[in-house]
Structures are given as structure tokens and as C-alpha cells.
Amino acid sequence: MRVLGIETSCDETGVALFDGEKGLLGHQLYSQVALHAEYGGVVPELASRDHVRKLVPLIRQLFQQTGVDSGSISGVAYTAGPGLAGALLVGASFGRSLAWSWGVPAVGVHHMEGHLLAPMLEENPPAFPFVALLVSGGHTQLVEVTGVGRYRLLGQSVDDAAGEAFDKTAKMLGLGYPGGPILAGLAEQGDPKRFRFPRPMTDRPGLDFSFSGLKTFALTTLQRESEGLVGEPLDRLKTDICRAFEDAVVDTLAIKCRRALDETGVGTLVLAGGVSANHRLRERVDAMMAERGGQACYPRAEFCTDNGAMIAYAGWQRLRAGQHEGMDFGIRPRWPMETLAAV
Ligand code: KG4
Ligand code: ZN
């Protein structure tokens, strides 16, 4: 079975072809970062319009890259939610129309299930059961995974997602957009000993997270320390704040992952979503898993952030099990992952 995947939930247009026998045949990605940069964040209406502009050329490129023609495609998967309603509608209506015209089934994929299954595209895929830490711009969740569609939510952020906290803190420091990777890059040069930020909600039991206080902590640190500073000393201060912020987020995530593994008795940890591209988080989790004698799995860096490959793969899993959409049409901007059907 060969599936075309379409991702348009936010600010990346992604398309990919996944083949049940040959694996991933190819993928194409267009990032709207330049489009939204001047506004300092994603403008939903601009995002939708750009998906409309980019889908056809990207799919043409994908067919050229892979040498595949539409006649060999047996299903279409598109992101049905969660995400920006207008952006989702573009991919959903496009995917459904293509499937209709090709006479093949279509399936709406849950964006976070796409992230969660992305490590399955790698050389050493994780075996069930595993604990997944999903860390993206919109979600921070710990999930016990016993199969495709078998998800038990263990904990989640009660306020900002980890990626959102990276982005907001970067914006507050005036670092530009998209903030997460820029802040992480600066943190590399920061002094880890200058400031120590709190590890929120680690002093009490439970697997929930709270990251919005760290952003405020970064702001008050900046205000307190920056008086009279300009030029290099001010840049150094910001760099050291980046390091303290990143260390706090990474440490907090790692502590909760360890707790989730202990509570479930599971030996494999999967990291997925944009923040799982963070080098320091990977180092920290690798060291922890080596110490425990367990396995840590991640997608390759380009599949940590939004992409079409993860949607093609998740859609293939569902279509090959006979799941597909009916005649009704809809998207699900809010969609709890625990409500998904098992495969
Ligand atoms: O999964 P994703 O591409 O989109 C959502 O589904 O939200 O995640 C994007 C998020 C952004 O908040 C971005 O700043 C963050 O992932 N991110 C990072 C890094 N790369 C991307 N955060 C920290 N360190 C990174 N290296
Ligand atoms: Zn995402």
C-alpha cells in the first residue's frame, strides 16, 4: 500500500510518499518561516493562503523526485487536527479532493500521533510498549504507548508548551523568530553556572508540567541584571539567561521522563516534536537511558519538526487497517489523542 501524506496544520507545508514495502519514498517540505518572521509569530490567515499556494508545486516535485505517478497511490492521509483551523482546512479539502478524484480512500491523521510515530521511520524503531515525550510548539505530553492508537496520557503542561516557552522567552530577549532554535544555539555559549532557574513542579508528585513561570523568571532576571548594560555585556547576559533557561527546561523534562518510566515500568523512551531536535535534551536523555540500561529513540532532526513523512506513515498505519473517512467532511482543531481508535 502506497500513501500520500499531507501536513498543513501550522506553518510548514509538508508532503511525502510512504510505501508499505519500500518505506519512505520521498518527502518535500516548505517552511513559511520567512513569511511570518516580520510579525514575530505565525499569522493564521497568511499561513492558510501560503498552504494553498505551495501544495500543488510541492506534490509535483514529490512525484518528480520519486518517479511515482498518481495511479500507483492507494490512499491519501492529511492532518485533520489539532492545529490552525484555516490551515487544516486547506490540507483536508485538498487531500479529500485528490483521494476522491483518484478513487482511493482518505484518512484524517492526528498531528501529535504523526509526531509520536515519526521514530518508526528510523533504522532502529522503538518496540511497544514505550513512553513518549511529545514536545512541540503547542503540546507537552507524556504518553504511555502500547500500540498504534493505544495511548494513555500520563501528564501534560498546565500552561505553555515547552516549545512555546522557548519561543516566548526568545521573543522577550529580542532574539528573533523562530525563537526555539535561536535560543538553543545561543545557550551553547552560555555560562551554566551564572544563573540557576527553577525546575517547575518537580518538587511534588505527578507528571504534569508548567513552563510559563520560567519565561517570567527569565524576564525578571534580565530586568534585574541588565541595568546600565549595553553592547557585549548585555549580549553576554542574554546568552547566560538562554543557558539557564534551556538547562531548566531540559532538566525538568528529563526528571518527568524518569518518573514516567519508573511509574509505568517501561524501558523505552521516545522523544518527538520540534523540541526533541534540541541537542542538550538529547544528550541529557541519552545519558539517563544509558544509566538505566534502557533505549532512547528520536526521529532524525528534520522529522522532529512538522513534516509530511510522519503524516504519510501514520496514515498508512490506519489505512492498511481499513480505517478511512466516510462521506462527511470535517477537521478537528481540538482533538484529544486518547480518543483515537486503536489499530
Ligand atoms: O513540532 P513542531 O515543528 O510544531 C508544532 O507542532 O508545534 O514544533 C515547533 C516547536 C517550536 O516551538 C520551536 O521553537 C521548537 O519546536 N524547537 C526547538 C528546537 N527546534 C525547534 N526548541 C528548542 N530547541 C530546538 N533545537
Ligand atoms: Zn508539530
CSV table of C-alpha atoms and ligand atoms in Angstrom, one decimal:
chain,number,residue,atom,x,y,z
A,1,MET,CA,0.0,0.0,0.0
A,2,ARG,CA,1.3,3.4,-1.0
A,3,VAL,CA,0.1,6.6,0.8
A,4,LEU,CA,0.5,10.3,0.1
A,5,GLY,CA,0.8,12.3,3.3
A,6,ILE,CA,-0.1,16.0,3.6
A,7,GLU,CA,0.8,18.2,6.5
A,8,THR,CA,-0.6,21.8,6.8
A,9,SER,CA,-1.5,22.2,10.5
A,10,CYS,CA,0.6,25.3,11.1
A,11,ASP,CA,3.5,27.0,9.3
A,12,GLU,CA,5.1,24.2,7.3
A,13,THR,CA,3.7,22.6,4.1
A,14,GLY,CA,4.9,19.0,4.0
A,15,VAL,CA,4.1,16.2,1.6
A,16,ALA,CA,5.5,12.6,1.5
A,17,LEU,CA,5.0,9.2,0.0
A,18,PHE,CA,5.2,6.1,2.2
A,19,ASP,CA,5.2,2.6,0.8
A,20,GLY,CA,4.4,-0.4,3.0
A,21,GLU,CA,7.1,-2.5,1.3
A,22,LYS,CA,9.8,0.1,0.4
A,23,GLY,CA,9.4,2.5,3.3
A,24,LEU,CA,9.6,6.3,2.8
A,25,LEU,CA,9.9,7.0,-0.9
A,26,GLY,CA,10.5,10.7,-0.6
A,27,HIS,CA,9.3,13.9,1.0
A,28,GLN,CA,9.1,17.7,0.4
A,29,LEU,CA,8.9,20.5,2.9
A,30,TYR,CA,8.3,24.2,2.6
A,31,SER,CA,8.7,26.3,5.7
A,32,GLN,CA,6.8,29.6,6.0
A,33,VAL,CA,9.3,31.0,8.5
A,34,ALA,CA,10.3,33.9,6.2
A,35,LEU,CA,6.7,34.8,5.7
A,36,HIS,CA,5.9,35.1,9.4
A,37,ALA,CA,9.2,36.4,10.6
A,38,GLU,CA,8.3,40.1,10.2
A,39,TYR,CA,5.3,39.6,12.5
A,40,GLY,CA,7.3,37.7,15.2
A,41,GLY,CA,4.9,34.7,15.1
A,42,VAL,CA,2.5,32.7,12.9
A,43,VAL,CA,-0.3,34.8,11.2
A,44,PRO,CA,-3.1,32.2,10.7
A,45,GLU,CA,-4.6,33.7,7.6
A,46,LEU,CA,-1.2,34.1,5.8
A,47,ALA,CA,-0.4,30.5,6.7
A,48,SER,CA,-3.6,29.2,5.1
A,49,ARG,CA,-3.1,31.2,1.9
A,50,ASP,CA,0.5,30.0,1.6
A,51,HIS,CA,-0.5,26.4,2.0
A,52,VAL,CA,-2.9,26.9,-0.9
A,53,ARG,CA,0.0,28.3,-3.0
A,54,LYS,CA,2.5,25.6,-2.1
A,55,LEU,CA,0.6,22.3,-2.1
A,56,VAL,CA,0.4,21.7,-5.9
A,57,PRO,CA,4.0,22.6,-6.7
A,58,LEU,CA,5.3,20.5,-3.7
A,59,ILE,CA,3.3,17.4,-4.8
A,60,ARG,CA,4.6,17.8,-8.4
A,61,GLN,CA,8.1,18.0,-7.0
A,62,LEU,CA,7.5,14.9,-4.9
A,63,PHE,CA,6.3,12.9,-7.9
A,64,GLN,CA,9.3,14.1,-9.9
A,65,GLN,CA,11.7,13.2,-7.1
A,66,THR,CA,10.3,9.7,-6.6
A,67,GLY,CA,9.3,8.9,-10.2
A,68,VAL,CA,5.9,7.8,-8.8
A,69,ASP,CA,2.7,8.6,-10.7
A,70,SER,CA,-0.7,9.1,-9.1
A,71,GLY,CA,-2.1,5.8,-10.5
A,72,SER,CA,0.1,3.8,-8.0
A,73,ILE,CA,-1.2,5.7,-4.9
A,74,SER,CA,-3.6,3.7,-2.8
A,75,GLY,CA,-4.6,6.2,-0.2
A,76,VAL,CA,-4.3,9.8,1.0
A,77,ALA,CA,-3.5,10.9,4.6
A,78,TYR,CA,-3.8,14.5,5.7
A,79,THR,CA,-3.5,16.2,9.1
A,80,ALA,CA,-7.1,16.7,10.4
A,81,GLY,CA,-6.0,18.3,13.7
A,82,PRO,CA,-5.0,19.7,16.2
A,83,GLY,CA,-3.8,22.9,14.6
A,84,LEU,CA,-4.9,26.2,13.0
A,85,ALA,CA,-8.5,25.7,11.6
A,86,GLY,CA,-7.9,27.5,8.3
A,87,ALA,CA,-4.5,25.8,7.7
A,88,LEU,CA,-6.0,22.4,8.5
A,89,LEU,CA,-8.9,23.1,6.1
A,90,VAL,CA,-6.5,23.6,3.2
A,91,GLY,CA,-4.8,20.2,3.6
A,92,ALA,CA,-8.0,18.4,4.4
A,93,SER,CA,-10.0,19.7,1.4
A,94,PHE,CA,-7.0,19.2,-0.9
A,95,GLY,CA,-6.4,15.7,0.4
A,96,ARG,CA,-10.0,14.6,0.3
A,97,SER,CA,-10.4,16.0,-3.3
A,98,LEU,CA,-7.3,14.2,-4.5
A,99,ALA,CA,-8.5,10.9,-3.0
A,100,TRP,CA,-11.9,11.4,-4.5
A,101,SER,CA,-10.5,12.1,-8.0
A,102,TRP,CA,-8.1,9.1,-7.7
A,103,GLY,CA,-10.8,6.8,-6.4
A,104,VAL,CA,-8.8,5.9,-3.2
A,105,PRO,CA,-9.6,6.2,0.5
A,106,ALA,CA,-8.6,9.1,2.6
A,107,VAL,CA,-7.8,9.4,6.3
A,108,GLY,CA,-7.5,12.4,8.6
A,109,VAL,CA,-4.4,12.0,10.9
A,110,HIS,CA,-3.9,13.3,14.4
A,111,HIS,CA,-0.9,15.7,14.2
A,112,MET,CA,0.6,14.5,17.5
A,113,GLU,CA,0.2,10.9,16.6
A,114,GLY,CA,2.2,11.7,13.5
A,115,HIS,CA,5.0,13.1,15.7
A,116,LEU,CA,4.7,10.2,18.1
A,117,LEU,CA,5.1,7.6,15.3
A,118,ALA,CA,7.9,9.6,13.5
A,119,PRO,CA,10.7,7.5,15.1
A,120,MET,CA,9.2,4.4,13.3
A,121,LEU,CA,10.7,5.8,10.1
A,122,GLU,CA,14.3,5.4,11.5
A,123,GLU,CA,16.7,2.4,11.4
A,124,ASN,CA,16.1,1.2,14.9
A,125,PRO,CA,12.4,1.9,15.5
A,126,PRO,CA,11.1,1.6,19.1
A,127,ALA,CA,9.1,-1.5,20.0
A,128,PHE,CA,5.9,-1.3,22.0
A,129,PRO,CA,5.4,-0.5,24.8
A,130,PHE,CA,7.2,2.8,25.2
A,131,VAL,CA,6.8,6.1,27.0
A,132,ALA,CA,6.7,9.1,24.6
A,133,LEU,CA,7.6,12.6,25.5
A,134,LEU,CA,5.8,14.8,22.9
A,135,VAL,CA,7.4,18.3,23.0
A,136,SER,CA,6.2,20.7,20.3
A,137,GLY,CA,5.2,24.3,20.0
A,138,GLY,CA,1.6,23.5,21.0
A,139,HIS,CA,1.9,20.4,23.2
A,140,THR,CA,4.0,18.9,26.0
A,141,GLN,CA,2.7,15.5,26.9
A,142,LEU,CA,3.9,12.3,28.4
A,143,VAL,CA,2.1,9.3,26.9
A,144,GLU,CA,2.2,5.6,27.6
A,145,VAL,CA,2.0,3.9,24.2
A,146,THR,CA,1.1,0.2,23.9
A,147,GLY,CA,0.3,0.2,20.2
A,148,VAL,CA,-0.8,2.4,17.3
A,149,GLY,CA,-3.8,4.3,18.6
A,150,ARG,CA,-3.3,2.9,22.2
A,151,TYR,CA,-2.4,6.0,24.1
A,152,ARG,CA,-2.7,6.7,27.8
A,153,LEU,CA,-2.0,10.3,28.8
A,154,LEU,CA,0.3,10.4,31.8
A,155,GLY,CA,0.9,14.1,32.1
A,156,GLN,CA,0.9,17.4,30.2
A,157,SER,CA,1.6,21.0,30.5
A,158,VAL,CA,-0.9,23.0,32.6
A,159,ASP,CA,0.1,26.2,30.7
A,160,ASP,CA,2.7,26.9,28.0
A,161,ALA,CA,4.1,24.0,25.9
A,162,ALA,CA,7.9,23.6,26.1
A,163,GLY,CA,8.4,24.9,22.5
A,164,GLU,CA,6.0,27.8,23.2
A,165,ALA,CA,8.1,28.7,26.3
A,166,PHE,CA,11.3,28.6,24.2
A,167,ASP,CA,9.6,30.9,21.6
A,168,LYS,CA,8.2,33.4,24.1
A,169,THR,CA,11.4,33.6,26.1
A,170,ALA,CA,13.4,34.2,22.9
A,171,LYS,CA,11.0,36.9,21.8
A,172,MET,CA,11.2,38.6,25.2
A,173,LEU,CA,15.0,38.5,24.9
A,174,GLY,CA,14.7,40.1,21.4
A,175,LEU,CA,16.3,37.1,19.7
A,176,GLY,CA,14.0,36.9,16.6
A,177,TYR,CA,11.8,34.2,15.1
A,178,PRO,CA,11.6,31.2,15.3
A,179,GLY,CA,12.8,31.5,18.8
A,180,GLY,CA,13.4,27.9,19.9
A,181,PRO,CA,16.4,27.0,17.7
A,182,ILE,CA,17.9,30.5,18.0
A,183,LEU,CA,17.7,30.4,21.9
A,184,ALA,CA,19.2,26.9,21.9
A,185,GLY,CA,22.0,28.0,19.6
A,186,LEU,CA,23.0,30.9,21.9
A,187,ALA,CA,22.7,28.7,25.0
A,188,GLU,CA,25.6,26.7,23.7
A,189,GLN,CA,27.9,29.6,24.5
A,190,GLY,CA,26.2,30.5,27.8
A,191,ASP,CA,27.8,30.1,31.3
A,192,PRO,CA,25.9,27.2,33.0
A,193,LYS,CA,27.0,28.5,36.5
A,194,ARG,CA,25.9,32.1,36.3
A,195,PHE,CA,22.1,31.6,37.0
A,196,ARG,CA,20.0,28.7,38.2
A,197,PHE,CA,16.4,28.8,37.2
A,198,PRO,CA,13.7,26.7,39.0
A,199,ARG,CA,12.6,23.2,37.8
A,200,PRO,CA,8.8,23.8,37.9
A,201,MET,CA,6.6,21.2,39.5
A,202,THR,CA,9.4,18.7,40.2
A,203,ASP,CA,9.2,19.1,43.9
A,204,ARG,CA,5.8,17.4,44.1
A,205,PRO,CA,4.5,14.1,42.8
A,206,GLY,CA,2.8,13.9,39.3
A,207,LEU,CA,3.7,14.1,35.7
A,208,ASP,CA,2.3,17.5,34.7
A,209,PHE,CA,4.5,20.4,33.6
A,210,SER,CA,4.3,24.2,33.9
A,211,PHE,CA,6.6,26.3,31.8
A,212,SER,CA,5.1,29.8,31.8
A,213,GLY,CA,6.8,30.7,35.1
A,214,LEU,CA,10.3,30.2,33.5
A,215,LYS,CA,9.6,32.8,30.9
A,216,THR,CA,8.8,35.3,33.8
A,217,PHE,CA,11.9,34.2,35.7
A,218,ALA,CA,13.9,34.9,32.6
A,219,LEU,CA,12.3,38.4,32.3
A,220,THR,CA,12.9,39.4,35.9
A,221,THR,CA,16.5,38.1,35.7
A,222,LEU,CA,17.0,40.3,32.6
A,223,GLN,CA,15.4,43.3,34.3
A,224,ARG,CA,17.4,42.9,37.5
A,225,GLU,CA,20.8,42.3,35.8
A,226,SER,CA,20.7,44.5,32.8
A,227,GLU,CA,20.7,47.9,34.4
A,228,GLY,CA,23.3,50.1,32.7
A,229,LEU,CA,24.4,47.3,30.4
A,230,VAL,CA,24.9,47.8,26.6
A,231,GLY,CA,26.7,46.0,23.9
A,232,GLU,CA,28.8,43.0,24.7
A,233,PRO,CA,28.0,42.7,28.4
A,234,LEU,CA,24.2,42.8,27.6
A,235,ASP,CA,24.6,40.1,24.9
A,236,ARG,CA,26.6,38.0,27.4
A,237,LEU,CA,23.9,38.4,29.9
A,238,LYS,CA,21.2,37.3,27.4
A,239,THR,CA,23.4,34.3,26.4
A,240,ASP,CA,23.8,33.2,30.0
A,241,ILE,CA,20.0,33.6,30.5
A,242,CYS,CA,19.4,31.4,27.5
A,243,ARG,CA,21.7,28.7,29.0
A,244,ALA,CA,20.0,28.8,32.4
A,245,PHE,CA,16.5,28.7,30.7
A,246,GLU,CA,17.4,25.7,28.5
A,247,ASP,CA,19.1,23.8,31.4
A,248,ALA,CA,15.9,24.3,33.5
A,249,VAL,CA,13.6,23.1,30.7
A,250,VAL,CA,15.8,20.1,29.8
A,251,ASP,CA,16.3,19.1,33.4
A,252,THR,CA,12.5,19.4,34.1
A,253,LEU,CA,11.6,17.3,31.1
A,254,ALA,CA,14.2,14.6,32.0
A,255,ILE,CA,13.1,14.4,35.6
A,256,LYS,CA,9.5,13.8,34.5
A,257,CYS,CA,10.5,11.3,31.9
A,258,ARG,CA,12.4,9.3,34.5
A,259,ARG,CA,9.3,9.4,36.8
A,260,ALA,CA,7.1,8.2,33.9
A,261,LEU,CA,9.4,5.3,33.2
A,262,ASP,CA,9.5,4.3,36.8
A,263,GLU,CA,5.8,4.5,37.2
A,264,THR,CA,5.0,2.5,34.1
A,265,GLY,CA,7.9,0.1,34.4
A,266,VAL,CA,8.6,0.7,30.7
A,267,GLY,CA,12.2,0.5,29.4
A,268,THR,CA,12.0,2.6,26.1
A,269,LEU,CA,11.6,6.3,25.9
A,270,VAL,CA,10.6,8.1,22.6
A,271,LEU,CA,11.1,11.8,22.1
A,272,ALA,CA,9.3,13.6,19.4
A,273,GLY,CA,8.1,17.0,18.3
A,274,GLY,CA,10.1,20.2,17.5
A,275,VAL,CA,11.8,20.5,20.9
A,276,SER,CA,13.2,16.9,20.5
A,277,ALA,CA,15.6,18.4,18.0
A,278,ASN,CA,17.3,20.1,21.0
A,279,HIS,CA,20.8,18.8,21.4
A,280,ARG,CA,21.1,19.3,25.1
A,281,LEU,CA,17.8,17.5,25.7
A,282,ARG,CA,19.0,14.5,23.6
A,283,GLU,CA,22.3,14.4,25.5
A,284,ARG,CA,20.6,14.5,28.9
A,285,VAL,CA,18.1,11.8,27.9
A,286,ASP,CA,20.8,9.6,26.3
A,287,ALA,CA,22.8,9.7,29.5
A,288,MET,CA,19.8,8.9,31.6
A,289,MET,CA,18.7,6.0,29.5
A,290,ALA,CA,22.3,4.6,29.3
A,291,GLU,CA,22.4,4.7,33.1
A,292,ARG,CA,19.1,2.9,33.3
A,293,GLY,CA,20.0,0.3,30.6
A,294,GLY,CA,17.1,1.4,28.5
A,295,GLN,CA,16.6,2.7,24.9
A,296,ALA,CA,16.1,6.3,23.8
A,297,CYS,CA,14.6,6.8,20.3
A,298,TYR,CA,14.2,10.0,18.3
A,299,PRO,CA,13.3,10.9,14.8
A,300,ARG,CA,16.1,12.4,12.6
A,301,ALA,CA,16.3,16.1,13.1
A,302,GLU,CA,14.2,17.1,10.0
A,303,PHE,CA,11.4,14.8,11.2
A,304,CYS,CA,11.3,16.3,14.7
A,305,THR,CA,9.6,19.4,13.5
A,306,ASP,CA,6.5,19.3,11.3
A,307,ASN,CA,6.8,17.3,8.1
A,308,GLY,CA,4.7,15.2,5.6
A,309,ALA,CA,6.6,12.0,6.2
A,310,MET,CA,5.1,11.4,9.7
A,311,ILE,CA,1.6,12.0,8.4
A,312,ALA,CA,2.1,9.6,5.5
A,313,TYR,CA,3.4,6.9,7.9
A,314,ALA,CA,0.6,7.4,10.5
A,315,GLY,CA,-2.0,7.4,7.7
A,316,TRP,CA,-0.5,4.2,6.2
A,317,GLN,CA,-0.9,2.5,9.6
A,318,ARG,CA,-4.6,3.4,9.7
A,319,LEU,CA,-5.5,2.9,6.0
A,320,ARG,CA,-3.9,-0.5,6.0
A,321,ALA,CA,-6.0,-1.5,9.0
A,322,GLY,CA,-9.1,-0.5,6.9
A,323,GLN,CA,-9.8,2.8,8.7
A,324,HIS,CA,-10.8,5.8,6.5
A,325,GLU,CA,-13.1,8.7,6.3
A,326,GLY,CA,-16.8,8.5,5.4
A,327,MET,CA,-18.7,10.9,3.2
A,328,ASP,CA,-18.8,13.7,5.8
A,329,PHE,CA,-16.1,16.3,5.9
A,330,GLY,CA,-14.5,18.0,8.8
A,331,ILE,CA,-11.4,19.0,10.7
A,332,ARG,CA,-10.6,18.8,14.4
A,333,PRO,CA,-8.7,21.8,15.6
A,334,ARG,CA,-9.0,20.4,19.2
A,335,TRP,CA,-8.7,16.7,19.4
A,336,PRO,CA,-7.6,14.7,22.5
A,337,MET,CA,-5.2,11.9,21.4
A,338,GLU,CA,-6.7,9.4,23.9
A,339,THR,CA,-9.9,9.3,21.8
A,340,LEU,CA,-8.2,7.8,18.8
A,341,ALA,CA,-9.3,4.3,17.7
A,342,ALA,CA,-6.8,1.5,18.2
A,343,VAL,CA,-5.3,-0.1,15.1
B,1,KG4,O1,6.6,20.1,16.2
B,1,KG4,P1,6.8,21.5,15.8
B,1,KG4,O2,7.5,21.7,14.5
B,1,KG4,O3,5.4,22.2,15.6
B,1,KG4,C1,4.3,22.0,16.4
B,1,KG4,O4,3.6,21.0,16.2
B,1,KG4,O5,4.2,22.9,17.3
B,1,KG4,O6,7.5,22.2,16.9
B,1,KG4,C2,7.9,23.6,16.8
B,1,KG4,C3,8.5,24.0,18.2
B,1,KG4,C4,8.7,25.5,18.2
B,1,KG4,O7,8.2,26.0,19.4
B,1,KG4,C5,10.2,25.6,18.1
B,1,KG4,O8,10.7,26.7,18.8
B,1,KG4,C6,10.7,24.3,18.8
B,1,KG4,O9,9.7,23.4,18.4
B,1,KG4,N1,12.1,23.9,18.5
B,1,KG4,C7,13.1,23.9,19.4
B,1,KG4,C8,14.2,23.5,18.7
B,1,KG4,N2,13.9,23.3,17.4
B,1,KG4,C9,12.5,23.6,17.3
B,1,KG4,N3,13.1,24.2,20.7
B,1,KG4,C10,14.3,24.0,21.4
B,1,KG4,N4,15.4,23.7,20.7
B,1,KG4,C11,15.5,23.4,19.4
B,1,KG4,N5,16.6,23.0,18.8
B,2,ZN,ZN,4.1,19.6,15.2
